[in-house]
Amino acid sequence: MSQHGYVAAPPYSQSQPGIGGFSAGFGPPSSSLHCGHYGDPNSSYSSPQPGVSKSTVPFGSSAPVGPPPPGTHQLSQTNFQNGPGTPGQQPHRFQGPPPPSNTGPSHPPYSHQSQPAYPNTASTSPTVQLANQLNSMQINSYGPGTTPSSHMSSGHPASFQGPQLPPPTQQQITSPPGSQVHPPANNVNGLCAQPSLPPMARQDGLPGPVPPNPNFQQLSAQPPGPGYHPQQVNYGPQMAGSQLSYPGAFPGGPAQLPGPQQKKLDPDSIPSPIQVIENDKASRGGQIYATNTRGQVPPLVTTDCVIQDQGHASPRYIRCTTYCFPSSSDMAKQARIPLAAVIQPFAAVPPNETPLYVVNHGETGPIRCNRCKAYMCPFMQFIEGGRRYQCGFCSCINDVPPFFFQHLDHIGRRVDHYERPELSLGSYEYVATLDYCRNNKPPNPPAYIFMIDVSYRNINSGLVKLICDELKTLLDKLPREEQEESSSIQVGFVTYNKVLHFFNVKSSLAQPQMMVVSDVGEVFVPLLDGFLVNYQESRSVVINLLDQIPEMFADTNESETIFAPVIQAGMEALKAAECAGKLFIFHSSLPTAEAPGKLRNRDDKKLLNTDKEKTLFQPQVNSYEALARDCVANGCCVNLFLFPNQYVDIASMGLVTMHTGGTLYKYSNFQLDADSPRFLSDLRKDVEKKTGFDAIMRVRTSTGFRATDFLGAIYMNNTTDVEMAAVDCDKAVTVEFKHDDKLNEDTGALIQCAVLYTSISGQRRLRIHNIGLNCSSQLADIYKTCETDALINFFAKSAFKAILSQPLKAVREILVSQTAHMLACYRKNCASPSAVSQLILPDAMKVLPVYMNCLLKSCVLVGRPEIPTDDRAYHRQLVMAMGVADTQLLFYPRLLPIHSLDLKSDAVPAAVRCSEERLSEGGAFLLANGLSMFLWLGVSTPPELIQGLFNVPSFAHISTEATSLPALDNPFSKKFKSIVEHIQSQTPYTMKLMIVKQREQPEMLFRQFLVEDKSIYGGASYMDFLCCVHREICQLLS
């Protein structure tokens, strides 16, 4: 088997093939540590340096002290070479940069390639100190399935081919050479370098004396280099104790490292999200993933594959934070891993996967367990020759209805097992009976009401005309069922400023009629017949109206607007028509006119970083909460398109949208030419989306645990029913589970999500998703099956919910502490003993710290005066409704090198890590996070690329004003356009493209998205945060 380099690690530390056993690590600052296939080729030392011959140090000749954790990917001061090493050829241990002469003292590979091996100074720059700190802390990551008890069974050879190792060893160097006899102080404020071992010589692979005894080495054999004492290894400015030592904790401002920035630390030595994503694509991309096994971990959300439902719901519908639940609540408390599922019940399914089957049992309706009311599904066990079945959720024995009876085969399975979706598939739909309808009568098809703010600004900017022109073509594309000729959705139109104007567009009229409602305190709907119409029947009247609206209000000078009465009017109209539906509201300013829901500007920067900051995220008046409740009760979903030029109090105005399952769109400082393509694209996508209306969701579980908390764009009237006036393909609800008893390892943990809704054609249906998870009493099994992307979705939503009631500082501290607890529990219970100074990460969670740091740096959790309050409230609201793929991209953006496009292939270039170090002056990079998109151009971008993309001769000629590139007939332009379209097709919001030139002012905005670096708002770099988490872990373990 080809070894994937963790050279210093024992052979069984490999992770699964394809998931590149990546060593999580902080290694030396220089690029001598090469992990995974991370990193750029220039910095890897995969061939021996001059002065280092491969055979200088036979593998394992000078073994460090102390047993290794079996199954760890180790990252310490070793130089990992991560090419596939061929069996029989030993990868050499450390190839550090050679000393100036081959016979010189053996120096550790601290120094950067281009510098002399050690600067001859006794004083240490903070950068070097940080380097030492990182070096004194090794990072290991356990491969899947390698627990101390089972490390030999993980499918890896028990020893390297070639020279045998002494008992497998691990780098346990806790103090850098030169610190000779000073054991470092237990310096928690610096970096947890807590040596539990005698200091020892480095095995550097450089010629130099090798101490005779491989298990205990005196440093005396090595000439003392300039000593760096780990006690001095202090980490940036000291944080106040209460700050939970989050480096650069926000209120205290950025933790600046004076002197040269962290250029000398090798970022390739710490876990790379890109490496993890690429490895998963390599091993599972393009394949068929069959959901036939309980508790199996699906491909990452970033991997394209074909999902085949064979009894458990597709990961497109349900993803879990771990696919193996701890069997007891004590164990769950110990690990502190949240047990949650992110459910996206209407997720879009690609054309090459089967759409959901619809089961219709006629008037008898769906078959359900008598006791727990779970729906018939693959977890039900048929007994007594098929006459009865035992419920998989509550174990109740039920009679099989006569019409549903079928004989069992020799293994006790029904003969028609594969012919019935509800017995063989994880997801399917039932046609609901009248018992499931409001007032026991079939629902009417839903309606869409378009409500346009016609105040002075919107008329003047051309926005009203733009909307009216677009609706003329868009209304032909209203969603419909596959078998329908035309859409059953009805449409209605309202305009407003300080008063409301309703329009009668009945097909029998020659001209539309307008009715004005000026009593906005008690809104009523002035007409029933003719307000909601079928577009195809009333087409000529509607088009006539859309032509007239911009002219009708052309001379307006009314600048004040109302808002809550607009929603109230839309809801009353739907209620009167006895149908569910969506309001599309196009609004631009703070509603200051005298009316219910009137708002004032309360944006106050003085509240930042105080206990009152949370009020900025709460609605300023109670009426919006009550309005949201009424909307949900009447199946009225509110979609809000905002065009603000200043503060509009999104925390208040967006509340109804959030609780009704609607979507909020925001176009700050809207400019017709620059922003209309993005707005129109969002509007088209939204109108055409497949949506379920008037929905209610319930999550049932097997005995021993239950759903306790629900996070999303939802409304909850009680503790079990999740109500959504509408739910579309992009909305996800994150559900947390807690134990109420012990779980049985044989039966596992079963979850059934049922959504009752009205379809776009007006049919009442039930959509069922089932998934089975494993249970275990071994902590290692829980860690092995974690999914980091789902964990981050859960942490983001719970933190964004918590900021409504707790100070931001407390929320940030909880996140850091939670990260440290999860990793410390793994370290203590699943990793075998090793020096405290080693950071050991579970394989499935090795990128948890980088993602967690991205979450901590998100604008919602950073109280800085430069960030508009509305932006924070907007981001918070968007994230609350997001699924796993969207939060993954938002917190860790994709950065694609455009200068290295392969024009002949269809493939999108592989992404690089989000750090300034990955940019190059001669390159062009595209960055996208689902809301923003940037094209960054280095000062030496090749002229042919500039010509190909912009049709101008040089860098100087590029205009950064453009928000789109010209459509040119050349390979560069076509390829770039196809990449942008590909990325855009996977995200719910249309991204505006910004062009950024290196060393020009707008570059500051772009840099906020390089999430592995220090943030200009004071967030820590990934490297710093890893140190911080490690320090927390050391404190927990000491």
PDB file of C-alpha atoms in Angstrom, residues 102 152 181 217 222 266 349 359 443 449 466 509 567 611 662 690 738 808 828 861 917 951 962 981:
ATOM      1  CA  ASN A 102      27.811  19.834   5.853  1.00  0.00           C
ATOM      2  CA  MET A 152      -4.332  -2.680  14.345  1.00  0.00           C
ATOM      3  CA  VAL A 181      17.845  22.545  30.954  1.00  0.00           C
ATOM      4  CA  GLN A 217      19.001  11.566  24.493  1.00  0.00           C
ATOM      5  CA  GLN A 222      24.477  19.100  20.330  1.00  0.00           C
ATOM      6  CA  ASP A 266       4.371  27.301   7.483  1.00  0.00           C
ATOM      7  CA  VAL A 349     -32.541  17.179  -6.581  1.00  0.00           C
ATOM      8  CA  VAL A 359     -48.049   7.278  -2.538  1.00  0.00           C
ATOM      9  CA  PRO A 443     -57.175  23.842  -0.020  1.00  0.00           C
ATOM     10  CA  ILE A 449     -49.265  39.132  -4.272  1.00  0.00           C
ATOM     11  CA  LEU A 466     -37.876  47.902 -13.700  1.00  0.00           C
ATOM     12  CA  LEU A 509     -62.545  44.583 -17.361  1.00  0.00           C
ATOM     13  CA  ILE A 567     -48.127  42.862   5.252  1.00  0.00           C
ATOM     14  CA  ASP A 611     -24.738  44.165  27.510  1.00  0.00           C
ATOM     15  CA  GLY A 662     -39.701  33.875   3.527  1.00  0.00           C
ATOM     16  CA  LYS A 690     -40.682  24.929  -6.026  1.00  0.00           C
ATOM     17  CA  LYS A 738     -31.206  15.134  23.681  1.00  0.00           C
ATOM     18  CA  LEU A 808     -21.714  38.744  22.274  1.00  0.00           C
ATOM     19  CA  LYS A 828      -8.283  12.353  26.875  1.00  0.00           C
ATOM     20  CA  LEU A 861     -20.313  38.083  16.155  1.00  0.00           C
ATOM     21  CA  GLU A 917      -0.151  33.857   1.061  1.00  0.00           C
ATOM     22  CA  ASN A 951     -10.743  43.260 -23.904  1.00  0.00           C
ATOM     23  CA  ALA A 962     -17.703  47.195 -13.882  1.00  0.00           C
ATOM     24  CA  GLU A 981     -22.358  30.341 -13.882  1.00  0.00           C
TER      25      GLU A 981
END
